[in-house]
Each structure stands twice: as structure tokens, then as C-alpha cells.
Amino acid sequence: MIVDCHCHAGKGDKMTAPWNTDAPIKAYLRRARAAGIDKTIVLAPLHGNYQQANRQVARIVARYPGRLIGFAFVHAKRDAGRVFRMVQHAVTAWGFKGIKVHGFECMPTREVCETARAFGLPVLVDVISRPEVVDMFAPEYPDVNFIIAHLGSFTDDWKAHQQITYQLARYPNVYADTSGVRQFRYLVEAIQRAGPRKLLFGSDGPWLHPGLELYKIRLLGLPAEEEKLVLGGNILRLLRTVRSGHHVQMKDRGKQAIKRDTAELRDYENPVPDFKIERDLVSYEAEYKL
């Protein structure tokens, strides 16, 4: 099975760059199907309100349940104090399987890492060519799996690619995705130094073509079993640690916190009929006898 571990979907609330304006999923899905990609992890584009953005991603995932897997995007500073609640709902109600943090906004905080630990979620981090931050969170949270986007740099910073390659070999809980890596030699070096179990295929769609990004993996010329790991086996292994969230929630939080979460969710903008979000909230309340 081929799994793209890095794709965006939905609309941003700004219009200053593609990644905060629009990430149309339909064109991506046509390209991915033609390339032979079976499943795709999707997350919001950059947004000023990730509660709304994650809800939009959840609607998109619900339209393509066999193709898409959701990750919850959080802004570690702006969402401070509510990261657990946001992720808890995304995991429990929407079936999301990971967390995304973008270093352009804020690097992972303890709150983000501890939330990931509680739910067994991988954290996809764009470190924006600052690989030194990996030396902070990776050893501090050895039981959390971190996926470093773009092998550390979307802007062709060879020093960042090289340092992330060393960190892949050093830290058992650090992985990297291949999206947007144009200097091919660093993909080769990552495999040679860290092994095929530490590299994950990603496209950064819909802005990059998934077929083109996939072909880079083919060009590595890996043995069949090793190529299978990079193309899907590694990310599927990381997703197997995800917990549903029900027991974590009831143990660590309590009814009043759950009521606050449900009230916040009602504040979202108009629900989309094909997602049936209101029915989801009713069942959510009934399960916890709210």
C-alpha cells in the first residue's frame, strides 16, 4: 500500500501565499489515483483558527473515508491551554491520527508533546531549516514519534538536510518525510545513514504533484521490501500506536471539561449536511451522559 504522509486540504483564511489561501483536494486525488497512491494523510493549510480549519478537514475526510486520514493542526502558542481538548475531539469524534505543527508559527511545546504522548500520536513538524530544535524535543519525549517535514527544509538548505539525516540515525523516535526535497543526494544519504525505516514518502500536495514526488522514491532504486517501508509501511507502523482517546479523556479531565469542549464545538460555523456534525455532537453527549 502506498501512503502519502503529507498533504494539505481545505481553505486558509488569508490570501498571501498558496499555503494560506487554498488547498483543493479534488485535483490532488485525481493525480494521486493516477500515480497509484492508495491513502493520503491530510491537514489544513496555514490558518488563523485551527478549530475551524480542522473541522473543515474532518468534513473533507468524511467525503473520502477510504482515501484520506486526518491530522489535527495546532498553533502551539495561540492554542496554548486547549491543545489537549482540540486534539481529543479530533481523535475521538473524527478519527484523526496525528498532530501537525509548523515552525513558521511555533515549534512544538511541552503541551503539544504531552498531548501526543497521551494519545499515541505522531507529530509532523516543519522545522523550517532549524534542525537544532529536534535536539530539544526528540530526547525530551523519547516515547513520541516526530516526523520532520521536507527532511528539515523546504528551501533547499543543505545544512538542514544533512543535520536531520544525522538526527534520524541518532534518535529512534525521529523520522523524516520526502516532500519537496529537491537535492536528491540527501534522500540517498538519509537511506544510507539512517536506513529505510526512517524515511516516509510525502508529497506536500496539492501544491506539489504527488506523482512526481513518488517517482523520486522509485529512483532511489531500493530493494522491494525497503521501498515498501518508505512508501507506506513506516507511516502505517507509526499510526498503529494511536489510542481512541475515550479512556484518556475520562481519566485525565472530567465531565465539566467535556461540557466545555462540546460548547466550543457548537460555536463552529454552519455545519455541512454531508458530514452530519450535529448528529456527531448528539452521540458525543449521549456517550458521556452530558
PDB file of C-alpha atoms in Angstrom:
ATOM      1  CA  MET A   1       0.000   0.000   0.000  1.00  0.00           C
ATOM      2  CA  ILE A   2       1.277   3.464  -0.919  1.00  0.00           C
ATOM      3  CA  VAL A   3       0.520   6.184   1.635  1.00  0.00           C
ATOM      4  CA  ASP A   4       1.273   9.863   1.125  1.00  0.00           C
ATOM      5  CA  CYS A   5       2.036  11.129   4.637  1.00  0.00           C
ATOM      6  CA  HIS A   6       1.899  14.878   3.892  1.00  0.00           C
ATOM      7  CA  CYS A   7      -0.867  16.667   2.004  1.00  0.00           C
ATOM      8  CA  HIS A   8      -2.991  19.737   2.692  1.00  0.00           C
ATOM      9  CA  ALA A   9      -6.725  20.164   2.180  1.00  0.00           C
ATOM     10  CA  GLY A  10      -9.200  22.988   2.674  1.00  0.00           C
ATOM     11  CA  LYS A  11      -9.025  26.782   2.626  1.00  0.00           C
ATOM     12  CA  GLY A  12      -6.878  29.145   4.626  1.00  0.00           C
ATOM     13  CA  ASP A  13      -8.194  32.440   5.944  1.00  0.00           C
ATOM     14  CA  LYS A  14      -5.510  34.604   4.329  1.00  0.00           C
ATOM     15  CA  MET A  15      -4.610  35.203   0.701  1.00  0.00           C
ATOM     16  CA  THR A  16      -0.906  35.982   0.749  1.00  0.00           C
ATOM     17  CA  ALA A  17       0.502  32.632  -0.455  1.00  0.00           C
ATOM     18  CA  PRO A  18      -0.883  29.315  -1.759  1.00  0.00           C
ATOM     19  CA  TRP A  19      -0.316  27.627   1.614  1.00  0.00           C
ATOM     20  CA  ASN A  20      -2.627  30.036   3.455  1.00  0.00           C
ATOM     21  CA  THR A  21      -5.144  30.516   0.654  1.00  0.00           C
ATOM     22  CA  ASP A  22      -6.449  27.274  -0.822  1.00  0.00           C
ATOM     23  CA  ALA A  23      -5.529  23.577  -0.943  1.00  0.00           C
ATOM     24  CA  PRO A  24      -8.024  21.965  -3.357  1.00  0.00           C
ATOM     25  CA  ILE A  25      -8.243  18.229  -2.783  1.00  0.00           C
ATOM     26  CA  LYS A  26     -10.040  17.078  -5.954  1.00  0.00           C
ATOM     27  CA  ALA A  27      -7.167  17.742  -8.341  1.00  0.00           C
ATOM     28  CA  TYR A  28      -4.772  16.126  -5.899  1.00  0.00           C
ATOM     29  CA  LEU A  29      -6.928  12.998  -5.644  1.00  0.00           C
ATOM     30  CA  ARG A  30      -7.041  12.609  -9.432  1.00  0.00           C
ATOM     31  CA  ARG A  31      -3.267  12.873  -9.610  1.00  0.00           C
ATOM     32  CA  ALA A  32      -2.748  10.549  -6.661  1.00  0.00           C
ATOM     33  CA  ARG A  33      -5.026   7.886  -8.123  1.00  0.00           C
ATOM     34  CA  ALA A  34      -3.207   8.051 -11.449  1.00  0.00           C
ATOM     35  CA  ALA A  35       0.108   7.654  -9.600  1.00  0.00           C
ATOM     36  CA  GLY A  36      -1.136   4.597  -7.685  1.00  0.00           C
ATOM     37  CA  ILE A  37      -1.317   6.237  -4.245  1.00  0.00           C
ATOM     38  CA  ASP A  38      -3.832   4.399  -2.041  1.00  0.00           C
ATOM     39  CA  LYS A  39      -4.215   6.651   1.014  1.00  0.00           C
ATOM     40  CA  THR A  40      -3.239  10.169   1.969  1.00  0.00           C
ATOM     41  CA  ILE A  41      -2.774  11.977   5.266  1.00  0.00           C
ATOM     42  CA  VAL A  42      -4.353  15.427   5.055  1.00  0.00           C
ATOM     43  CA  LEU A  43      -4.049  18.504   7.229  1.00  0.00           C
ATOM     44  CA  ALA A  44      -5.181  22.079   6.956  1.00  0.00           C
ATOM     45  CA  PRO A  45      -3.276  24.848   5.204  1.00  0.00           C
ATOM     46  CA  LEU A  46      -1.972  27.608   7.488  1.00  0.00           C
ATOM     47  CA  HIS A  47      -4.933  29.224   9.222  1.00  0.00           C
ATOM     48  CA  GLY A  48      -5.802  31.770  11.875  1.00  0.00           C
ATOM     49  CA  ASN A  49      -8.237  29.421  13.637  1.00  0.00           C
ATOM     50  CA  TYR A  50      -7.296  25.762  13.700  1.00  0.00           C
ATOM     51  CA  GLN A  51     -10.509  24.691  15.400  1.00  0.00           C
ATOM     52  CA  GLN A  52     -12.339  25.782  12.258  1.00  0.00           C
ATOM     53  CA  ALA A  53      -9.633  24.525   9.928  1.00  0.00           C
ATOM     54  CA  ASN A  54      -9.563  21.047  11.499  1.00  0.00           C
ATOM     55  CA  ARG A  55     -13.313  20.821  11.293  1.00  0.00           C
ATOM     56  CA  GLN A  56     -13.104  21.610   7.583  1.00  0.00           C
ATOM     57  CA  VAL A  57     -10.511  18.860   7.149  1.00  0.00           C
ATOM     58  CA  ALA A  58     -12.813  16.470   9.019  1.00  0.00           C
ATOM     59  CA  ARG A  59     -15.609  17.203   6.518  1.00  0.00           C
ATOM     60  CA  ILE A  60     -13.240  16.509   3.629  1.00  0.00           C
ATOM     61  CA  VAL A  61     -12.034  13.244   5.185  1.00  0.00           C
ATOM     62  CA  ALA A  62     -15.658  12.195   5.681  1.00  0.00           C
ATOM     63  CA  ARG A  63     -16.294  12.623   1.940  1.00  0.00           C
ATOM     64  CA  TYR A  64     -13.389  10.314   1.064  1.00  0.00           C
ATOM     65  CA  PRO A  65     -13.182   7.885   4.008  1.00  0.00           C
ATOM     66  CA  GLY A  66     -11.316   5.208   2.089  1.00  0.00           C
ATOM     67  CA  ARG A  67      -8.711   7.601   0.752  1.00  0.00           C
ATOM     68  CA  LEU A  68      -7.963  10.190   3.440  1.00  0.00           C
ATOM     69  CA  ILE A  69      -6.666  10.216   7.037  1.00  0.00           C
ATOM     70  CA  GLY A  70      -6.797  13.427   9.081  1.00  0.00           C
ATOM     71  CA  PHE A  71      -4.126  15.082  11.213  1.00  0.00           C
ATOM     72  CA  ALA A  72      -5.017  17.900  13.630  1.00  0.00           C
ATOM     73  CA  PHE A  73      -3.169  21.170  13.013  1.00  0.00           C
ATOM     74  CA  VAL A  74      -2.416  23.250  16.123  1.00  0.00           C
ATOM     75  CA  HIS A  75      -0.703  26.570  16.789  1.00  0.00           C
ATOM     76  CA  ALA A  76       1.268  25.773  19.909  1.00  0.00           C
ATOM     77  CA  LYS A  77       1.198  29.356  21.254  1.00  0.00           C
ATOM     78  CA  ARG A  78      -2.187  30.620  20.081  1.00  0.00           C
ATOM     79  CA  ASP A  79      -3.890  27.368  21.133  1.00  0.00           C
ATOM     80  CA  ALA A  80      -1.983  27.087  24.402  1.00  0.00           C
ATOM     81  CA  GLY A  81      -4.192  25.672  27.151  1.00  0.00           C
ATOM     82  CA  ARG A  82      -6.617  23.999  24.751  1.00  0.00           C
ATOM     83  CA  VAL A  83      -4.361  21.792  22.621  1.00  0.00           C
ATOM     84  CA  PHE A  84      -5.442  18.691  24.540  1.00  0.00           C
ATOM     85  CA  ARG A  85      -9.134  19.491  24.035  1.00  0.00           C
ATOM     86  CA  MET A  86      -8.707  20.189  20.329  1.00  0.00           C
ATOM     87  CA  VAL A  87      -6.756  17.010  19.713  1.00  0.00           C
ATOM     88  CA  GLN A  88      -9.002  14.918  21.948  1.00  0.00           C
ATOM     89  CA  HIS A  89     -12.041  15.825  19.872  1.00  0.00           C
ATOM     90  CA  ALA A  90     -10.221  15.342  16.593  1.00  0.00           C
ATOM     91  CA  VAL A  91      -9.147  11.842  17.647  1.00  0.00           C
ATOM     92  CA  THR A  92     -12.352  10.743  19.363  1.00  0.00           C
ATOM     93  CA  ALA A  93     -15.023  12.218  17.101  1.00  0.00           C
ATOM     94  CA  TRP A  94     -13.269  12.457  13.749  1.00  0.00           C
ATOM     95  CA  GLY A  95     -10.750   9.620  13.897  1.00  0.00           C
ATOM     96  CA  PHE A  96      -7.700  11.814  13.299  1.00  0.00           C
ATOM     97  CA  LYS A  97      -4.364  10.031  13.641  1.00  0.00           C
ATOM     98  CA  GLY A  98      -1.715  12.697  14.259  1.00  0.00           C
ATOM     99  CA  ILE A  99      -0.752  16.298  15.005  1.00  0.00           C
ATOM    100  CA  LYS A 100       0.809  18.910  12.708  1.00  0.00           C
ATOM    101  CA  VAL A 101       2.884  21.855  13.942  1.00  0.00           C
ATOM    102  CA  HIS A 102       4.529  24.424  11.664  1.00  0.00           C
ATOM    103  CA  GLY A 103       7.668  26.128  12.888  1.00  0.00           C
ATOM    104  CA  PHE A 104       6.783  29.261  10.931  1.00  0.00           C
ATOM    105  CA  GLU A 105       4.115  29.771  13.603  1.00  0.00           C
ATOM    106  CA  CYS A 106       5.569  27.992  16.635  1.00  0.00           C
ATOM    107  CA  MET A 107       7.742  24.983  17.370  1.00  0.00           C
ATOM    108  CA  PRO A 108       6.335  22.072  19.419  1.00  0.00           C
ATOM    109  CA  THR A 109       5.782  22.909  23.081  1.00  0.00           C
ATOM    110  CA  ARG A 110       5.539  20.591  26.067  1.00  0.00           C
ATOM    111  CA  GLU A 111       1.755  20.820  25.844  1.00  0.00           C
ATOM    112  CA  VAL A 112       1.826  19.558  22.259  1.00  0.00           C
ATOM    113  CA  CYS A 113       4.287  16.770  23.031  1.00  0.00           C
ATOM    114  CA  GLU A 114       2.429  15.625  26.138  1.00  0.00           C
ATOM    115  CA  THR A 115      -0.847  15.584  24.218  1.00  0.00           C
ATOM    116  CA  ALA A 116       0.775  13.473  21.508  1.00  0.00           C
ATOM    117  CA  ARG A 117       2.108  11.118  24.179  1.00  0.00           C
ATOM    118  CA  ALA A 118      -1.329  10.789  25.809  1.00  0.00           C
ATOM    119  CA  PHE A 119      -2.994   9.695  22.562  1.00  0.00           C
ATOM    120  CA  GLY A 120      -0.049   7.856  20.989  1.00  0.00           C
ATOM    121  CA  LEU A 121       0.006  10.266  18.041  1.00  0.00           C
ATOM    122  CA  PRO A 122       2.892  11.022  15.699  1.00  0.00           C
ATOM    123  CA  VAL A 123       3.753  14.712  15.349  1.00  0.00           C
ATOM    124  CA  LEU A 124       4.512  16.064  11.873  1.00  0.00           C
ATOM    125  CA  VAL A 125       6.780  19.093  12.340  1.00  0.00           C
ATOM    126  CA  ASP A 126       8.063  21.577   9.792  1.00  0.00           C
ATOM    127  CA  VAL A 127      11.232  22.850  11.484  1.00  0.00           C
ATOM    128  CA  ILE A 128      11.791  25.498   8.740  1.00  0.00           C
ATOM    129  CA  SER A 129      15.503  24.755   8.302  1.00  0.00           C
ATOM    130  CA  ARG A 130      16.152  24.822  12.047  1.00  0.00           C
ATOM    131  CA  PRO A 131      17.228  21.243  12.799  1.00  0.00           C
ATOM    132  CA  GLU A 132      18.666  22.236  16.172  1.00  0.00           C
ATOM    133  CA  VAL A 133      15.155  22.244  17.660  1.00  0.00           C
ATOM    134  CA  VAL A 134      14.957  18.482  17.090  1.00  0.00           C
ATOM    135  CA  ASP A 135      17.720  18.112  19.675  1.00  0.00           C
ATOM    136  CA  MET A 136      15.342  19.735  22.170  1.00  0.00           C
ATOM    137  CA  PHE A 137      12.116  17.778  21.755  1.00  0.00           C
ATOM    138  CA  ALA A 138      13.302  14.375  20.497  1.00  0.00           C
ATOM    139  CA  PRO A 139      15.349  13.333  23.571  1.00  0.00           C
ATOM    140  CA  GLU A 140      12.908  15.054  25.942  1.00  0.00           C
ATOM    141  CA  TYR A 141       9.998  12.955  24.627  1.00  0.00           C
ATOM    142  CA  PRO A 142      11.512   9.632  23.525  1.00  0.00           C
ATOM    143  CA  ASP A 143       8.087   7.953  23.533  1.00  0.00           C
ATOM    144  CA  VAL A 144       6.663  10.416  20.965  1.00  0.00           C
ATOM    145  CA  ASN A 145       7.354   9.858  17.272  1.00  0.00           C
ATOM    146  CA  PHE A 146       8.286  13.003  15.342  1.00  0.00           C
ATOM    147  CA  ILE A 147       8.144  13.231  11.538  1.00  0.00           C
ATOM    148  CA  ILE A 148      10.286  16.084  10.224  1.00  0.00           C
ATOM    149  CA  ALA A 149       8.720  17.544   7.080  1.00  0.00           C
ATOM    150  CA  HIS A 150      10.823  18.061   3.941  1.00  0.00           C
ATOM    151  CA  LEU A 151      13.863  16.374   5.519  1.00  0.00           C
ATOM    152  CA  GLY A 152      14.187  19.578   7.526  1.00  0.00           C
ATOM    153  CA  SER A 153      13.980  22.222   4.810  1.00  0.00           C
ATOM    154  CA  PHE A 154      11.572  23.179   2.035  1.00  0.00           C
ATOM    155  CA  THR A 155      14.040  25.862   0.889  1.00  0.00           C
ATOM    156  CA  ASP A 156      16.943  23.627  -0.152  1.00  0.00           C
ATOM    157  CA  ASP A 157      19.031  24.276   2.959  1.00  0.00           C
ATOM    158  CA  TRP A 158      21.631  21.540   2.543  1.00  0.00           C
ATOM    159  CA  LYS A 159      22.932  22.033   6.079  1.00  0.00           C
ATOM    160  CA  ALA A 160      19.466  21.349   7.474  1.00  0.00           C
ATOM    161  CA  HIS A 161      19.069  18.224   5.306  1.00  0.00           C
ATOM    162  CA  GLN A 162      22.440  16.975   6.475  1.00  0.00           C
ATOM    163  CA  GLN A 163      21.772  17.625  10.157  1.00  0.00           C
ATOM    164  CA  ILE A 164      18.351  15.959  10.040  1.00  0.00           C
ATOM    165  CA  THR A 165      19.990  12.928   8.433  1.00  0.00           C
ATOM    166  CA  TYR A 166      22.324  12.656  11.425  1.00  0.00           C
ATOM    167  CA  GLN A 167      19.358  13.028  13.791  1.00  0.00           C
ATOM    168  CA  LEU A 168      17.422  10.283  12.014  1.00  0.00           C
ATOM    169  CA  ALA A 169      20.301   7.937  12.802  1.00  0.00           C
ATOM    170  CA  ARG A 170      20.730   9.241  16.344  1.00  0.00           C
ATOM    171  CA  TYR A 171      17.154   9.316  17.662  1.00  0.00           C
ATOM    172  CA  PRO A 172      14.891   6.234  17.429  1.00  0.00           C
ATOM    173  CA  ASN A 173      11.791   8.444  17.540  1.00  0.00           C
ATOM    174  CA  VAL A 174      12.738  10.817  14.698  1.00  0.00           C
ATOM    175  CA  TYR A 175      11.606  10.241  11.106  1.00  0.00           C
ATOM    176  CA  ALA A 176      11.510  12.474   8.038  1.00  0.00           C
ATOM    177  CA  ASP A 177       9.251  12.842   5.042  1.00  0.00           C
ATOM    178  CA  THR A 178      10.497  13.277   1.490  1.00  0.00           C
ATOM    179  CA  SER A 179       8.156  16.025   0.294  1.00  0.00           C
ATOM    180  CA  GLY A 180       9.735  18.926  -1.535  1.00  0.00           C
ATOM    181  CA  VAL A 181      13.316  17.657  -1.213  1.00  0.00           C
ATOM    182  CA  ARG A 182      14.935  18.719  -4.476  1.00  0.00           C
ATOM    183  CA  GLN A 183      18.552  17.859  -3.692  1.00  0.00           C
ATOM    184  CA  PHE A 184      18.281  14.149  -4.361  1.00  0.00           C
ATOM    185  CA  ARG A 185      21.632  13.247  -2.801  1.00  0.00           C
ATOM    186  CA  TYR A 186      20.224  13.939   0.679  1.00  0.00           C
ATOM    187  CA  LEU A 187      17.468  11.382   0.219  1.00  0.00           C
ATOM    188  CA  VAL A 188      20.165   8.885  -0.752  1.00  0.00           C
ATOM    189  CA  GLU A 189      22.256   9.848   2.288  1.00  0.00           C
ATOM    190  CA  ALA A 190      19.244   9.561   4.619  1.00  0.00           C
ATOM    191  CA  ILE A 191      18.685   5.984   3.484  1.00  0.00           C
ATOM    192  CA  GLN A 192      22.378   5.140   3.731  1.00  0.00           C
ATOM    193  CA  ARG A 193      22.893   6.650   7.170  1.00  0.00           C
ATOM    194  CA  ALA A 194      19.561   6.024   8.920  1.00  0.00           C
ATOM    195  CA  GLY A 195      18.069   3.144   6.947  1.00  0.00           C
ATOM    196  CA  PRO A 196      14.781   2.708   5.063  1.00  0.00           C
ATOM    197  CA  ARG A 197      12.721   2.521   8.278  1.00  0.00           C
ATOM    198  CA  LYS A 198      13.271   6.232   8.998  1.00  0.00           C
ATOM    199  CA  LEU A 199      12.128   7.835   5.724  1.00  0.00           C
ATOM    200  CA  LEU A 200       8.447   8.384   4.760  1.00  0.00           C
ATOM    201  CA  PHE A 201       7.035   9.254   1.368  1.00  0.00           C
ATOM    202  CA  GLY A 202       5.211  12.586   1.329  1.00  0.00           C
ATOM    203  CA  SER A 203       4.172  14.959  -1.444  1.00  0.00           C
ATOM    204  CA  ASP A 204       3.151  18.287   0.166  1.00  0.00           C
ATOM    205  CA  GLY A 205       0.184  18.168  -2.173  1.00  0.00           C
ATOM    206  CA  PRO A 206      -1.831  19.653  -3.653  1.00  0.00           C
ATOM    207  CA  TRP A 207       0.836  22.247  -4.431  1.00  0.00           C
ATOM    208  CA  LEU A 208       3.437  19.652  -5.433  1.00  0.00           C
ATOM    209  CA  HIS A 209       2.473  16.838  -7.802  1.00  0.00           C
ATOM    210  CA  PRO A 210       2.203  13.534  -5.897  1.00  0.00           C
ATOM    211  CA  GLY A 211       3.261  11.523  -8.946  1.00  0.00           C
ATOM    212  CA  LEU A 212       6.480  13.499  -9.283  1.00  0.00           C
ATOM    213  CA  GLU A 213       7.261  13.188  -5.563  1.00  0.00           C
ATOM    214  CA  LEU A 214       6.535   9.452  -5.715  1.00  0.00           C
ATOM    215  CA  TYR A 215       8.875   8.993  -8.667  1.00  0.00           C
ATOM    216  CA  LYS A 216      11.761  10.293  -6.547  1.00  0.00           C
ATOM    217  CA  ILE A 217      11.296   7.290  -4.268  1.00  0.00           C
ATOM    218  CA  ARG A 218      11.290   4.943  -7.238  1.00  0.00           C
ATOM    219  CA  LEU A 219      14.558   6.492  -8.410  1.00  0.00           C
ATOM    220  CA  LEU A 220      16.260   5.531  -5.148  1.00  0.00           C
ATOM    221  CA  GLY A 221      16.366   2.004  -6.549  1.00  0.00           C
ATOM    222  CA  LEU A 222      15.644   0.345  -3.231  1.00  0.00           C
ATOM    223  CA  PRO A 223      15.016  -3.385  -2.835  1.00  0.00           C
ATOM    224  CA  ALA A 224      11.289  -4.113  -2.963  1.00  0.00           C
ATOM    225  CA  GLU A 225      10.829  -4.639   0.780  1.00  0.00           C
ATOM    226  CA  GLU A 226      12.714  -1.454   1.639  1.00  0.00           C
ATOM    227  CA  GLU A 227      10.751   0.574  -0.894  1.00  0.00           C
ATOM    228  CA  LYS A 228       7.510  -0.716   0.650  1.00  0.00           C
ATOM    229  CA  LEU A 229       8.621   0.643   4.023  1.00  0.00           C
ATOM    230  CA  VAL A 230       9.262   4.127   2.648  1.00  0.00           C
ATOM    231  CA  LEU A 231       6.101   4.203   0.532  1.00  0.00           C
ATOM    232  CA  GLY A 232       3.702   3.235   3.299  1.00  0.00           C
ATOM    233  CA  GLY A 233       4.933   0.654   5.764  1.00  0.00           C
ATOM    234  CA  ASN A 234       6.686   3.145   8.021  1.00  0.00           C
ATOM    235  CA  ILE A 235       3.788   5.568   8.409  1.00  0.00           C
ATOM    236  CA  LEU A 236       1.297   2.731   8.914  1.00  0.00           C
ATOM    237  CA  ARG A 237       3.528   1.384  11.683  1.00  0.00           C
ATOM    238  CA  LEU A 238       3.547   4.783  13.409  1.00  0.00           C
ATOM    239  CA  LEU A 239      -0.236   5.075  13.169  1.00  0.00           C
ATOM    240  CA  ARG A 240      -0.737   1.764  14.971  1.00  0.00           C
ATOM    241  CA  THR A 241       0.152   3.425  18.304  1.00  0.00           C
ATOM    242  CA  VAL A 242      -2.833   5.796  18.165  1.00  0.00           C
ATOM    243  CA  ARG A 243      -5.347   5.427  21.001  1.00  0.00           C
ATOM    244  CA  SER A 244      -9.030   6.298  20.670  1.00  0.00           C
ATOM    245  CA  GLY A 245      -8.999   8.974  23.344  1.00  0.00           C
ATOM    246  CA  HIS A 246     -12.028   7.914  25.376  1.00  0.00           C
ATOM    247  CA  HIS A 247     -10.133   6.478  28.348  1.00  0.00           C
ATOM    248  CA  VAL A 248      -7.543   9.242  28.282  1.00  0.00           C
ATOM    249  CA  GLN A 249     -10.272  11.847  28.351  1.00  0.00           C
ATOM    250  CA  MET A 250     -12.297  10.331  31.184  1.00  0.00           C
ATOM    251  CA  LYS A 251      -9.243   9.670  33.329  1.00  0.00           C
ATOM    252  CA  ASP A 252      -7.483  12.997  32.942  1.00  0.00           C
ATOM    253  CA  ARG A 253     -10.205  15.545  32.548  1.00  0.00           C
ATOM    254  CA  GLY A 254     -13.784  15.007  33.759  1.00  0.00           C
ATOM    255  CA  LYS A 255     -17.313  15.991  32.846  1.00  0.00           C
ATOM    256  CA  GLN A 256     -17.001  19.770  33.154  1.00  0.00           C
ATOM    257  CA  ALA A 257     -14.100  19.854  30.717  1.00  0.00           C
ATOM    258  CA  ILE A 258     -16.040  17.679  28.275  1.00  0.00           C
ATOM    259  CA  LYS A 259     -19.033  20.027  28.524  1.00  0.00           C
ATOM    260  CA  ARG A 260     -16.786  22.983  27.709  1.00  0.00           C
ATOM    261  CA  ASP A 261     -15.423  21.123  24.696  1.00  0.00           C
ATOM    262  CA  THR A 262     -18.924  20.380  23.432  1.00  0.00           C
ATOM    263  CA  ALA A 263     -19.989  24.009  23.910  1.00  0.00           C
ATOM    264  CA  GLU A 264     -16.977  25.195  21.938  1.00  0.00           C
ATOM    265  CA  LEU A 265     -17.760  22.773  19.134  1.00  0.00           C
ATOM    266  CA  ARG A 266     -21.271  24.232  18.819  1.00  0.00           C
ATOM    267  CA  ASP A 267     -19.652  27.608  18.102  1.00  0.00           C
ATOM    268  CA  TYR A 268     -18.268  26.382  14.798  1.00  0.00           C
ATOM    269  CA  GLU A 269     -19.686  27.880  11.642  1.00  0.00           C
ATOM    270  CA  ASN A 270     -22.675  26.310   9.837  1.00  0.00           C
ATOM    271  CA  PRO A 271     -22.416  22.535   9.606  1.00  0.00           C
ATOM    272  CA  VAL A 272     -22.240  20.811   6.239  1.00  0.00           C
ATOM    273  CA  PRO A 273     -25.079  18.320   5.713  1.00  0.00           C
ATOM    274  CA  ASP A 274     -22.948  15.523   4.268  1.00  0.00           C
ATOM    275  CA  PHE A 275     -20.758  15.492   7.361  1.00  0.00           C
ATOM    276  CA  LYS A 276     -23.679  15.312   9.858  1.00  0.00           C
ATOM    277  CA  ILE A 277     -21.686  17.149  12.537  1.00  0.00           C
ATOM    278  CA  GLU A 278     -24.758  17.839  14.664  1.00  0.00           C
ATOM    279  CA  ARG A 279     -25.556  14.133  14.846  1.00  0.00           C
ATOM    280  CA  ASP A 280     -21.944  13.553  15.841  1.00  0.00           C
ATOM    281  CA  LEU A 281     -22.302  16.024  18.728  1.00  0.00           C
ATOM    282  CA  VAL A 282     -25.516  14.387  19.913  1.00  0.00           C
ATOM    283  CA  SER A 283     -23.863  10.963  20.074  1.00  0.00           C
ATOM    284  CA  TYR A 284     -20.837  12.548  21.740  1.00  0.00           C
ATOM    285  CA  GLU A 285     -23.034  13.986  24.507  1.00  0.00           C
ATOM    286  CA  ALA A 286     -25.006  10.754  24.897  1.00  0.00           C
ATOM    287  CA  GLU A 287     -21.854   8.678  25.288  1.00  0.00           C
ATOM    288  CA  TYR A 288     -20.693  10.807  28.206  1.00  0.00           C
ATOM    289  CA  LYS A 289     -24.238  11.434  29.559  1.00  0.00           C
ATOM    290  CA  LEU A 290     -23.936  15.217  29.282  1.00  0.00           C
TER     291      LEU A 290
END
